[in-house]
Short mmCIF file of C-alpha atoms in Angstrom, two decimals:
data_model
loop_
_atom_site.label_atom_id
_atom_site.label_comp_id
_atom_site.label_asym_id
_atom_site.label_seq_id
_atom_site.Cartn_x
_atom_site.Cartn_y
_atom_site.Cartn_z
CA MET A 1 -19.09 51.89 -26.40
CA PRO A 2 -17.45 53.06 -29.65
CA LEU A 3 -16.58 50.25 -32.06
CA ALA A 4 -12.90 51.20 -32.02
CA VAL A 5 -12.73 50.82 -28.23
CA ARG A 6 -14.55 47.49 -28.39
CA ALA A 7 -12.08 46.32 -30.99
CA VAL A 8 -9.14 47.24 -28.74
CA PHE A 9 -10.59 45.27 -25.82
CA LEU A 10 -11.30 42.31 -28.10
CA CYS A 11 -7.70 42.35 -29.28
CA VAL A 12 -6.37 42.60 -25.71
CA GLY A 13 -8.60 39.74 -24.61
CA PHE A 14 -7.53 37.57 -27.55
CA LEU A 15 -3.83 38.23 -26.89
CA ALA A 16 -4.33 37.38 -23.22
CA TRP A 17 -5.83 34.07 -24.21
CA LEU A 18 -2.94 33.34 -26.56
CA PHE A 19 -0.58 33.97 -23.66
CA VAL A 20 -2.49 31.59 -21.40
CA LEU A 21 -2.64 28.87 -24.05
CA ALA A 22 1.05 29.24 -24.83
CA PHE A 23 2.49 29.47 -21.33
CA GLY A 24 -0.21 28.13 -19.01
CA GLY A 25 -1.14 29.57 -15.63
CA GLU A 26 1.19 30.33 -12.78
CA HIS A 27 -0.25 27.47 -10.70
CA ASP A 28 -0.81 24.43 -12.95
CA GLY A 29 -3.85 22.41 -11.99
CA VAL A 30 -5.02 24.81 -9.27
CA ASN A 31 -8.09 26.60 -10.58
CA ILE A 32 -9.19 28.08 -7.26
CA TRP A 33 -10.11 31.76 -6.84
CA PRO A 34 -8.75 33.37 -4.79
CA MET A 35 -5.53 31.36 -4.84
CA PRO A 36 -4.89 29.63 -1.48
CA LYS A 37 -1.77 30.12 0.60
CA SER A 38 -0.63 26.61 -0.34
CA ALA A 39 -2.19 23.75 -2.28
CA THR A 40 -0.95 20.37 -3.41
CA HIS A 41 -2.89 17.82 -5.42
CA GLY A 42 -2.69 14.50 -7.20
CA SER A 43 -4.30 13.14 -10.36
CA GLN A 44 -7.19 10.92 -9.24
CA THR A 45 -10.92 11.49 -9.70
CA LEU A 46 -13.40 11.00 -6.87
CA PHE A 47 -17.17 10.90 -7.10
CA LEU A 48 -19.42 12.55 -4.55
CA SER A 49 -21.98 10.20 -3.09
CA LYS A 50 -25.60 11.11 -3.77
CA ASP A 51 -25.94 11.05 0.01
CA PHE A 52 -22.90 13.25 0.57
CA VAL A 53 -23.13 14.18 4.24
CA LEU A 54 -21.80 16.69 6.76
CA SER A 55 -20.05 15.24 9.80
CA THR A 56 -18.82 17.26 12.79
CA GLN A 57 -17.19 14.42 14.70
CA GLY A 58 -14.65 15.81 17.18
CA SER A 59 -15.71 19.43 16.66
CA LYS A 60 -16.08 21.82 19.59
CA TYR A 61 -18.58 23.90 17.66
CA GLY A 62 -22.13 22.75 18.36
CA ASP A 63 -23.83 24.61 15.48
CA GLY A 64 -26.88 25.35 17.59
CA SER A 65 -27.91 28.12 15.19
CA GLY A 66 -27.54 25.86 12.14
CA LEU A 67 -25.00 28.23 10.56
CA LEU A 68 -22.64 25.46 9.43
CA LYS A 69 -25.38 23.14 8.20
CA GLU A 70 -26.93 25.98 6.16
CA ALA A 71 -23.54 26.75 4.60
CA PHE A 72 -23.03 23.06 3.77
CA ASP A 73 -26.44 22.89 2.08
CA ARG A 74 -25.68 26.05 0.09
CA MET A 75 -22.39 24.50 -1.00
CA ILE A 76 -24.14 21.40 -2.32
CA ASP A 77 -26.60 23.57 -4.23
CA ALA A 78 -23.73 25.60 -5.68
CA ILE A 79 -21.90 22.47 -6.80
CA GLU A 80 -24.94 20.93 -8.45
CA VAL A 81 -25.94 24.25 -10.09
CA ASN A 82 -29.54 23.11 -10.41
CA HIS A 83 -28.69 20.00 -12.42
CA ILE A 84 -30.55 16.79 -11.68
CA VAL A 85 -27.98 14.43 -10.15
CA ASP A 86 -29.43 11.10 -11.23
CA GLY A 87 -26.43 9.22 -12.60
CA ARG A 88 -25.13 5.97 -11.23
CA THR A 89 -22.46 6.44 -8.57
CA PRO A 90 -19.45 4.12 -9.01
CA THR A 91 -18.76 1.55 -6.31
CA SER A 92 -15.22 2.80 -5.74
CA SER A 93 -13.50 6.16 -5.43
CA VAL A 94 -16.59 7.54 -3.70
CA LEU A 95 -16.37 10.52 -1.38
CA ALA A 96 -19.04 9.84 1.25
CA GLY A 97 -18.99 13.15 3.06
CA LEU A 98 -17.13 16.02 4.64
CA ASN A 99 -15.98 16.05 8.26
CA VAL A 100 -15.67 19.57 9.66
CA LEU A 101 -13.60 20.00 12.81
CA ILE A 102 -13.94 23.45 14.38
CA LEU A 103 -11.78 24.22 17.41
CA SER A 104 -13.71 27.19 18.83
CA PRO A 105 -17.30 26.88 20.11
CA GLN A 106 -17.95 30.58 19.44
CA ASP A 107 -19.59 32.00 16.32
CA GLN A 108 -19.67 35.74 16.97
CA LEU A 109 -18.39 37.45 13.82
CA ASN A 110 -16.30 40.59 13.98
CA TYR A 111 -13.10 42.19 12.75
CA GLY A 112 -9.94 40.14 13.13
CA ILE A 113 -11.59 36.75 13.68
CA ASP A 114 -9.49 33.75 12.66
CA GLU A 115 -10.48 32.84 9.08
CA SER A 116 -7.82 30.21 8.44
CA TYR A 117 -8.56 26.62 7.47
CA LYS A 118 -7.06 23.33 6.35
CA LEU A 119 -8.75 21.21 3.69
CA ASP A 120 -7.70 17.61 3.14
CA VAL A 121 -9.28 15.50 0.39
CA PRO A 122 -7.95 11.93 0.46
CA ALA A 123 -6.95 9.71 -2.43
CA ALA A 124 -9.39 7.22 -3.85
CA GLY A 125 -11.00 4.80 -1.45
CA LYS A 126 -14.23 2.88 -0.94
CA HIS A 127 -15.90 5.07 1.68
CA VAL A 128 -13.78 8.12 2.47
CA TYR A 129 -14.41 11.58 3.88
CA ALA A 130 -12.81 14.89 3.06
CA ARG A 131 -11.74 16.83 6.14
CA ILE A 132 -11.83 20.52 7.10
CA GLU A 133 -10.10 21.86 10.18
CA ALA A 134 -10.62 25.48 11.23
CA GLN A 135 -10.21 27.54 14.36
CA THR A 136 -13.63 29.16 13.84
CA VAL A 137 -16.78 28.39 11.90
CA TYR A 138 -15.95 31.31 9.60
CA GLY A 139 -12.72 29.67 8.53
CA ALA A 140 -14.81 26.58 7.81
CA LEU A 141 -17.15 28.64 5.62
CA HIS A 142 -14.18 29.69 3.49
CA ALA A 143 -13.08 26.07 3.26
CA LEU A 144 -16.53 25.11 1.97
CA GLN A 145 -16.21 27.75 -0.74
CA THR A 146 -12.85 26.32 -1.74
CA PHE A 147 -14.17 22.74 -1.72
CA SER A 148 -17.03 23.79 -4.00
CA GLN A 149 -14.51 24.94 -6.60
CA LEU A 150 -12.81 21.54 -6.62
CA CYS A 151 -16.06 19.88 -7.70
CA HIS A 152 -18.06 19.94 -10.90
CA PHE A 153 -21.13 18.30 -12.35
CA ASN A 154 -20.22 15.71 -14.98
CA ILE A 155 -22.80 16.34 -17.68
CA TYR A 156 -22.29 12.89 -19.25
CA LYS A 157 -22.40 10.77 -16.11
CA ARG A 158 -24.84 13.13 -14.35
CA ILE A 159 -22.92 12.92 -11.10
CA VAL A 160 -20.60 15.27 -9.21
CA GLU A 161 -16.86 14.72 -9.58
CA LEU A 162 -13.85 15.98 -7.70
CA GLU A 163 -10.69 15.86 -9.78
CA LEU A 164 -6.96 15.87 -8.99
CA ALA A 165 -7.29 14.14 -5.61
CA PRO A 166 -5.66 13.96 -3.17
CA TRP A 167 -5.78 17.64 -2.20
CA TYR A 168 -4.13 19.31 0.77
CA ILE A 169 -4.85 23.03 1.13
CA LEU A 170 -3.60 25.32 3.88
CA ASP A 171 -5.12 28.78 3.68
CA GLN A 172 -5.62 32.07 5.47
CA PRO A 173 -6.26 35.68 4.39
CA ARG A 174 -3.48 38.16 3.84
CA PHE A 175 -5.56 41.09 5.16
CA PRO A 176 -8.31 41.03 7.81
CA TYR A 177 -10.43 43.68 6.02
CA ARG A 178 -11.54 42.82 2.47
CA GLY A 179 -14.36 45.10 1.52
CA LEU A 180 -16.94 46.01 -1.09
CA LEU A 181 -18.92 49.26 -0.92
CA ILE A 182 -22.50 49.53 -2.11
CA ASP A 183 -24.37 52.83 -2.36
CA THR A 184 -28.11 52.88 -1.64
CA ALA A 185 -28.45 56.66 -1.67
CA ARG A 186 -27.81 57.34 -5.37
CA HIS A 187 -30.10 54.46 -6.35
CA TYR A 188 -32.23 52.32 -4.06
CA LEU A 189 -31.20 48.65 -4.07
CA PRO A 190 -33.96 46.15 -3.18
CA LEU A 191 -33.21 43.68 -0.41
CA PRO A 192 -32.86 40.64 -2.74
CA ILE A 193 -30.22 42.53 -4.75
CA ILE A 194 -28.21 43.32 -1.61
CA LYS A 195 -28.46 39.69 -0.52
CA GLY A 196 -27.24 38.59 -3.95
CA VAL A 197 -24.23 40.86 -3.61
CA ILE A 198 -23.47 39.32 -0.21
CA ASP A 199 -23.69 35.81 -1.65
CA SER A 200 -21.24 36.68 -4.40
CA MET A 201 -18.89 38.31 -1.89
CA ALA A 202 -18.74 35.04 0.02
CA TYR A 203 -17.82 33.16 -3.18
CA SER A 204 -14.67 35.31 -3.48
CA LYS A 205 -13.93 35.50 0.27
CA LEU A 206 -14.63 39.23 0.68
CA ASN A 207 -15.69 39.84 4.27
CA VAL A 208 -16.92 43.44 4.71
CA LEU A 209 -19.99 44.94 3.05
CA HIS A 210 -19.52 48.70 3.38
CA TRP A 211 -23.08 50.02 3.26
CA HIS A 212 -23.06 53.67 2.18
CA ILE A 213 -26.65 54.05 3.27
CA VAL A 214 -27.43 57.75 2.93
CA ASP A 215 -26.16 60.73 0.97
CA LYS A 216 -27.41 64.10 -0.21
CA GLN A 217 -29.86 62.55 -2.66
CA SER A 218 -31.66 60.12 -0.37
CA PHE A 219 -32.05 59.01 3.26
CA PRO A 220 -33.73 55.59 2.88
CA LEU A 221 -33.13 54.10 6.35
CA GLU A 222 -35.57 54.12 9.26
CA ILE A 223 -34.09 55.78 12.36
CA PRO A 224 -36.50 55.22 15.27
CA SER A 225 -34.94 58.00 17.38
CA TYR A 226 -35.62 60.53 14.60
CA PRO A 227 -38.44 59.01 12.54
CA ARG A 228 -38.71 61.86 10.03
CA LEU A 229 -35.20 61.35 8.69
CA TRP A 230 -36.37 58.85 6.09
CA SER A 231 -38.69 61.53 4.71
CA GLY A 232 -35.59 62.18 2.63
CA ALA A 233 -36.02 58.89 0.75
CA TYR A 234 -36.81 58.96 -2.97
CA SER A 235 -40.26 57.49 -2.42
CA TYR A 236 -42.44 55.70 0.09
CA SER A 237 -41.36 52.27 -1.15
CA GLU A 238 -37.63 52.98 -1.60
CA ARG A 239 -36.85 52.61 2.08
CA TYR A 240 -35.32 50.15 4.55
CA THR A 241 -36.97 49.52 7.89
CA LYS A 242 -34.87 48.83 10.97
CA ALA A 243 -35.96 45.19 10.60
CA ASP A 244 -34.75 45.21 6.97
CA ALA A 245 -31.32 46.45 8.06
CA LEU A 246 -31.13 43.81 10.77
CA GLU A 247 -32.09 41.15 8.22
CA ILE A 248 -29.24 42.26 5.95
CA VAL A 249 -26.75 42.19 8.84
CA GLN A 250 -27.83 38.73 9.95
CA TYR A 251 -27.91 37.38 6.40
CA ALA A 252 -24.36 38.65 5.87
CA GLU A 253 -23.07 37.33 9.18
CA ARG A 254 -24.26 33.82 8.33
CA ARG A 255 -22.04 34.01 5.27
CA GLY A 256 -19.00 35.38 7.11
CA VAL A 257 -19.54 38.97 5.94
CA ASN A 258 -19.49 41.95 8.32
CA VAL A 259 -21.65 44.99 7.55
CA LEU A 260 -20.02 48.40 7.95
CA ALA A 261 -22.62 51.18 8.17
CA GLU A 262 -21.77 54.67 6.94
CA ILE A 263 -23.34 58.04 7.60
CA ASP A 264 -21.31 60.71 5.83
CA VAL A 265 -21.00 63.91 7.89
CA PRO A 266 -20.98 66.86 7.73
CA GLY A 267 -21.16 66.94 3.92
CA HIS A 268 -23.25 64.72 1.64
CA ALA A 269 -26.20 65.20 4.00
CA LEU A 270 -28.76 67.40 2.26
CA SER A 271 -31.41 64.66 2.49
CA TRP A 272 -31.34 64.80 6.30
CA GLY A 273 -33.03 68.18 6.26
CA VAL A 274 -36.10 67.04 4.32
CA GLY A 275 -37.51 65.67 7.55
CA TYR A 276 -35.65 68.02 9.91
CA PRO A 277 -35.03 71.38 8.20
CA ASP A 278 -33.21 72.68 11.30
CA LEU A 279 -30.27 70.52 10.23
CA TRP A 280 -29.77 72.77 7.21
CA PRO A 281 -27.82 76.00 7.64
CA SER A 282 -30.76 77.67 5.88
CA ALA A 283 -33.53 76.86 3.43
CA GLU A 284 -31.42 78.31 0.64
CA CYS A 285 -28.11 76.76 1.72
CA GLN A 286 -28.68 73.17 2.73
CA GLU A 287 -25.31 71.54 3.38
CA PRO A 288 -23.00 70.82 5.16
CA LEU A 289 -25.03 70.06 8.27
CA ASP A 290 -25.33 73.02 10.63
CA VAL A 291 -22.23 72.97 12.82
CA SER A 292 -23.61 75.64 15.17
CA LYS A 293 -26.64 73.74 16.53
CA GLU A 294 -26.62 71.20 19.34
CA PHE A 295 -29.56 69.56 17.60
CA THR A 296 -27.24 68.43 14.79
CA PHE A 297 -25.12 66.42 17.19
CA LYS A 298 -28.15 65.09 19.07
CA VAL A 299 -29.38 63.63 15.78
CA ILE A 300 -25.98 62.04 15.08
CA ASP A 301 -26.01 60.62 18.61
CA GLY A 302 -29.51 59.23 18.06
CA ILE A 303 -28.55 57.62 14.76
CA LEU A 304 -25.49 55.95 16.25
CA SER A 305 -27.47 54.83 19.30
CA ASP A 306 -29.95 53.13 16.96
CA PHE A 307 -27.06 51.69 14.95
CA THR A 308 -25.74 49.83 17.99
CA LYS A 309 -28.93 47.76 18.01
CA VAL A 310 -28.41 46.67 14.40
CA PHE A 311 -24.81 47.05 13.22
CA LYS A 312 -22.52 44.98 15.46
CA PHE A 313 -19.29 45.44 13.49
CA ARG A 314 -16.44 47.02 15.45
CA PHE A 315 -16.33 50.01 13.12
CA VAL A 316 -18.70 52.70 11.91
CA HIS A 317 -17.90 54.94 8.93
CA LEU A 318 -18.46 58.68 9.48
CA GLY A 319 -17.41 59.91 6.03
CA GLY A 320 -15.96 63.41 6.30
CA ASP A 321 -15.09 63.81 2.61
CA GLU A 322 -15.73 66.56 0.08
CA VAL A 323 -16.92 69.14 2.62
CA ASN A 324 -17.56 72.53 1.01
CA THR A 325 -17.88 75.00 3.89
CA SER A 326 -18.88 78.00 1.77
CA CYS A 327 -22.46 77.60 2.99
CA TRP A 328 -21.33 78.16 6.56
CA ALA A 329 -19.42 81.25 5.48
CA ASN A 330 -22.61 82.72 3.98
CA THR A 331 -25.03 81.96 6.82
CA PRO A 332 -25.19 84.75 9.46
CA HIS A 333 -25.96 82.63 12.53
CA ILE A 334 -23.15 80.19 11.69
CA ILE A 335 -20.70 83.04 11.10
CA GLU A 336 -21.67 84.42 14.52
CA TRP A 337 -21.17 81.01 16.15
CA LEU A 338 -17.79 80.48 14.50
CA ASN A 339 -16.61 83.94 15.58
CA LYS A 340 -17.84 83.35 19.13
CA HIS A 341 -15.76 80.16 19.32
CA GLY A 342 -12.69 81.62 17.60
CA MET A 343 -13.00 79.44 14.49
CA ASN A 344 -12.96 79.86 10.76
CA GLU A 345 -14.86 77.49 8.46
CA SER A 346 -11.95 75.03 8.18
CA GLN A 347 -11.68 74.84 11.94
CA GLY A 348 -15.44 74.35 12.10
CA TYR A 349 -15.03 71.33 9.80
CA LYS A 350 -12.40 69.87 12.12
CA TYR A 351 -14.60 70.55 15.17
CA PHE A 352 -17.51 68.75 13.53
CA VAL A 353 -15.51 65.64 12.55
CA LEU A 354 -13.81 65.31 15.93
CA ARG A 355 -17.05 65.77 17.83
CA ALA A 356 -18.78 63.17 15.67
CA GLN A 357 -15.88 60.82 16.39
CA LYS A 358 -16.33 61.27 20.13
CA ILE A 359 -20.02 60.44 19.82
CA ALA A 360 -19.22 57.24 17.91
CA LEU A 361 -16.56 56.26 20.44
CA SER A 362 -19.06 56.78 23.27
CA HIS A 363 -21.25 54.14 21.63
CA GLY A 364 -18.40 51.64 21.51
CA TYR A 365 -17.47 52.05 17.84
CA GLU A 366 -14.07 52.63 16.34
CA VAL A 367 -14.22 55.19 13.55
CA ILE A 368 -13.41 55.10 9.86
CA ASN A 369 -13.12 58.46 8.05
CA TRP A 370 -12.34 59.32 4.45
CA GLU A 371 -8.82 60.58 3.88
CA GLU A 372 -9.61 64.33 3.72
CA THR A 373 -9.88 64.29 7.51
CA PHE A 374 -6.31 63.01 7.75
CA ASN A 375 -5.06 65.37 5.05
CA ASN A 376 -6.46 68.36 6.92
CA PHE A 377 -5.96 67.55 10.61
CA GLY A 378 -4.55 64.05 10.86
CA SER A 379 -2.58 64.65 14.05
CA GLN A 380 -5.79 65.48 15.93
CA LEU A 381 -7.86 62.47 14.88
CA SER A 382 -8.66 59.87 17.50
CA PRO A 383 -5.89 57.26 17.67
CA LYS A 384 -8.67 54.71 17.04
CA THR A 385 -9.32 56.24 13.61
CA VAL A 386 -8.96 54.18 10.46
CA VAL A 387 -8.21 56.44 7.49
CA HIS A 388 -9.95 55.41 4.28
CA ASN A 389 -7.77 56.31 1.30
CA TRP A 390 -9.59 57.10 -1.96
CA LEU A 391 -8.05 60.10 -3.70
CA GLY A 392 -4.94 58.38 -5.00
CA GLY A 393 -1.68 56.61 -4.24
CA GLY A 394 0.86 57.49 -1.57
CA VAL A 395 -1.65 58.29 1.17
CA ALA A 396 -1.38 54.95 2.98
CA GLN A 397 2.36 55.56 3.49
CA LYS A 398 1.67 58.85 5.27
CA VAL A 399 -1.16 57.42 7.36
CA VAL A 400 0.80 54.47 8.74
CA ALA A 401 3.87 56.67 9.28
CA ALA A 402 1.64 58.73 11.57
CA GLY A 403 0.69 55.57 13.47
CA LEU A 404 -2.90 55.31 12.22
CA ARG A 405 -4.56 52.40 10.47
CA CYS A 406 -5.54 52.59 6.82
CA ILE A 407 -7.92 51.04 4.28
CA VAL A 408 -6.89 51.38 0.63
CA SER A 409 -9.49 52.22 -2.05
CA ASN A 410 -7.60 54.51 -4.41
CA GLN A 411 -10.11 55.61 -7.03
CA ASP A 412 -7.82 55.19 -10.03
CA LYS A 413 -7.64 51.42 -9.43
CA TRP A 414 -10.43 50.26 -7.09
CA TYR A 415 -13.51 52.32 -7.99
CA LEU A 416 -15.92 50.03 -9.81
CA ASP A 417 -17.92 52.92 -11.25
CA HIS A 418 -14.81 53.82 -13.29
CA LEU A 419 -15.81 51.55 -16.15
CA ASP A 420 -12.63 52.23 -18.11
CA VAL A 421 -10.48 50.51 -15.44
CA PRO A 422 -10.01 46.85 -16.49
CA TRP A 423 -9.64 43.92 -14.12
CA GLN A 424 -5.89 43.81 -14.68
CA LYS A 425 -5.46 47.14 -12.89
CA PHE A 426 -7.69 45.95 -10.05
CA TYR A 427 -5.48 42.88 -9.74
CA MET A 428 -2.16 44.72 -9.70
CA ASN A 429 -3.14 47.40 -7.17
CA GLU A 430 -0.89 46.65 -4.20
CA PRO A 431 -2.01 48.13 -0.83
CA LEU A 432 1.50 47.95 0.67
CA THR A 433 3.27 49.88 -2.08
CA ASN A 434 6.32 51.63 -0.58
CA ILE A 435 5.47 50.42 2.94
CA SER A 436 8.34 48.17 3.95
CA THR A 437 8.48 47.86 7.73
CA PRO A 438 6.39 45.06 9.31
CA GLU A 439 5.02 47.41 11.97
CA GLN A 440 3.66 49.83 9.38
CA GLN A 441 2.44 47.06 7.08
CA LYS A 442 0.22 45.76 9.90
CA LEU A 443 -1.46 49.16 10.07
CA VAL A 444 -2.83 48.67 6.54
CA ILE A 445 -5.76 46.52 7.61
CA GLY A 446 -6.86 45.86 4.03
CA GLY A 447 -8.64 47.33 1.08
CA GLU A 448 -12.02 47.88 -0.48
CA VAL A 449 -13.50 48.15 -3.95
CA CYS A 450 -16.20 50.81 -4.20
CA MET A 451 -19.43 50.46 -6.18
CA TRP A 452 -20.68 54.02 -6.15
CA GLY A 453 -24.27 54.20 -7.28
CA GLU A 454 -24.65 57.18 -9.62
CA SER A 455 -24.71 54.98 -12.72
CA ILE A 456 -25.87 51.64 -11.34
CA ASP A 457 -29.08 50.25 -9.94
CA ALA A 458 -30.64 46.83 -9.52
CA SER A 459 -30.48 46.25 -13.29
CA ASP A 460 -26.71 46.38 -13.72
CA ILE A 461 -24.96 46.22 -10.35
CA GLU A 462 -23.72 42.62 -10.61
CA GLN A 463 -22.02 42.95 -13.99
CA THR A 464 -20.45 46.22 -12.87
CA ILE A 465 -18.99 44.61 -9.73
CA TRP A 466 -17.90 41.26 -11.18
CA PRO A 467 -15.41 40.01 -12.19
CA ARG A 468 -13.28 43.08 -11.42
CA ALA A 469 -14.01 42.90 -7.68
CA ALA A 470 -12.78 39.30 -7.73
CA ALA A 471 -9.42 40.50 -9.04
CA ALA A 472 -9.08 42.76 -5.99
CA ALA A 473 -10.35 39.96 -3.74
CA GLU A 474 -7.39 37.77 -4.69
CA ARG A 475 -4.99 40.66 -4.05
CA LEU A 476 -6.44 40.98 -0.53
CA TRP A 477 -6.62 37.26 0.28
CA THR A 478 -3.63 35.57 -1.33
CA PRO A 479 -0.04 35.85 -0.01
CA LEU A 480 2.08 38.26 -2.02
CA ASP A 481 4.43 35.54 -3.23
CA LYS A 482 1.51 33.49 -4.60
CA LEU A 483 -0.05 36.33 -6.61
CA ALA A 484 0.46 36.35 -10.36
CA LYS A 485 3.34 38.65 -11.26
CA ASP A 486 1.66 39.36 -14.59
CA PRO A 487 -2.17 39.46 -14.65
CA ARG A 488 -2.15 37.49 -17.90
CA GLN A 489 -1.05 34.51 -15.83
CA ALA A 490 -4.35 34.74 -13.92
CA THR A 491 -6.62 35.26 -16.94
CA GLY A 492 -7.66 31.62 -17.33
CA ARG A 493 -8.43 31.17 -13.64
CA LEU A 494 -10.42 34.42 -13.48
CA ALA A 495 -12.37 33.49 -16.62
CA ARG A 496 -13.23 30.16 -15.02
CA PHE A 497 -14.32 31.90 -11.81
CA ARG A 498 -16.43 34.35 -13.80
CA CYS A 499 -18.18 31.44 -15.50
CA LEU A 500 -18.67 29.82 -12.10
CA LEU A 501 -20.38 33.01 -10.92
CA ASN A 502 -22.62 32.94 -14.00
CA GLN A 503 -23.54 29.32 -13.28
CA ARG A 504 -24.49 30.31 -9.74
CA GLY A 505 -26.78 33.05 -11.00
CA VAL A 506 -24.43 36.02 -10.68
CA ALA A 507 -24.42 38.28 -13.75
CA ALA A 508 -20.65 38.68 -13.91
CA ALA A 509 -19.44 40.45 -17.06
CA PRO A 510 -16.86 38.99 -19.48
CA VAL A 511 -13.20 39.09 -18.49
CA ALA A 512 -12.15 40.36 -21.93
CA GLY A 513 -13.47 43.90 -21.71
CA PRO A 514 -13.85 47.00 -19.54
CA GLY A 515 -16.22 47.28 -16.62
CA ARG A 516 -19.79 46.14 -17.30
CA ALA A 517 -18.84 44.90 -20.78
CA ALA A 518 -21.16 42.77 -22.88
CA PRO A 519 -19.88 39.73 -24.78
CA LEU A 520 -18.17 40.84 -27.98
CA GLY A 521 -19.64 37.97 -29.98
CA PRO A 522 -20.62 34.30 -29.88
CA GLY A 523 -18.35 31.94 -28.02
CA SER A 524 -17.63 29.95 -24.88
CA CYS A 525 -17.99 31.66 -21.52
CA TYR A 526 -14.42 30.58 -20.76
CA LYS A 527 -13.03 32.66 -23.64
CA GLN A 528 -14.95 35.89 -23.10
#
């Protein structure tokens, strides 16, 4: 980065800190990210017992799979951040454990599940328990994340403290879909890296990992129905088996994160033809996929059939963006097929998208498509379509006016590969801009930040995602009236959350800088 640009960001960061120091945050004493729906607190300090325990007295959730106990153990590890807790626990003001009351016995994760919770931390006492109440275990997982942010390791006493008790927090998400896209086609991401991304998503209460698995450059996923498809991977080792994909889905589910699988058709699919050249229009002209051949749609059907055994989320993403049909117009057998069916290339594009939708619907999925499909033939999309906005603002208004659902990811504000977009713009990007009626607002199911992979790999993905994705996460979780009206009011809280991520092993970049910025000089984590 040029020195002049670095100097500008340093100045902006310094001014932001002056603002915070002068005027404080918008929610004094509440350093939780994302900000809860409501939170009240006192001024007392409690100490977590060395034998801090999980209780489920009165809960209807049996935890036969150990999901809740695993989450509790992860929370303790996150709070202790690898310190040795060997200090002497006081005899009073000791928090003995956490009682988690879950009202539903079910733990099947999917879109629209109740994620609300109540968290009650009592005032000082001799042997007291904090209490979580949630409709589902996934609401309880969010409550555990919040509780972890109330605690810290006291480096002098070498014990864990919880300050500002008593706490009473009532919380639920603003939007049911809060997503992060990763791209394993432009660069292969090893399984531990993907799992690390999922862990960090849970810290900020994001709940959908959009897995852009394949693209023109690479097809890394095993498809048992068509086993030569992953011949399009970069190399023998840069691949995911079906068991790998299932492991990712199950790992995510146990952290309250759904996995949305994407195959982008008919464009962005050159890699498919490495193993099955018949999918190409010709050897010289290799994408979009050949619209004229039944084999093309048999392959799509086979992929989605295999997906149903792995990806249990309600939705599947079928892409549909950036389709250049000039290849079809220059391939004799496709021209003949189009003429026979009374179509031009644009109509062939529509035919392909709508037929792919029908295949997905036949497998029980609802379909997400990029916005070009709506812009070109929105009135003919399946009514179960969710339109994924990315090109810019104003699209969501048109989508919901047409009665379709929408996910907002406008590239000028929520594309993480745009390194010049600072966290403040991520924070202020409002999905419901100019959508005023409650009926239409409900059709915006949420938003997603997109980590496209052209310029990231395992070496730099975390610092490119964080902390900017956290800024969007608060926008998607927190009620509108609780959001900071000026992002400078959230700077201190976000800096604290970024440092918390660092302490938990997540390579989140400094707040004072553009995307993927390095520290500008020596200093405290909390002021970078």
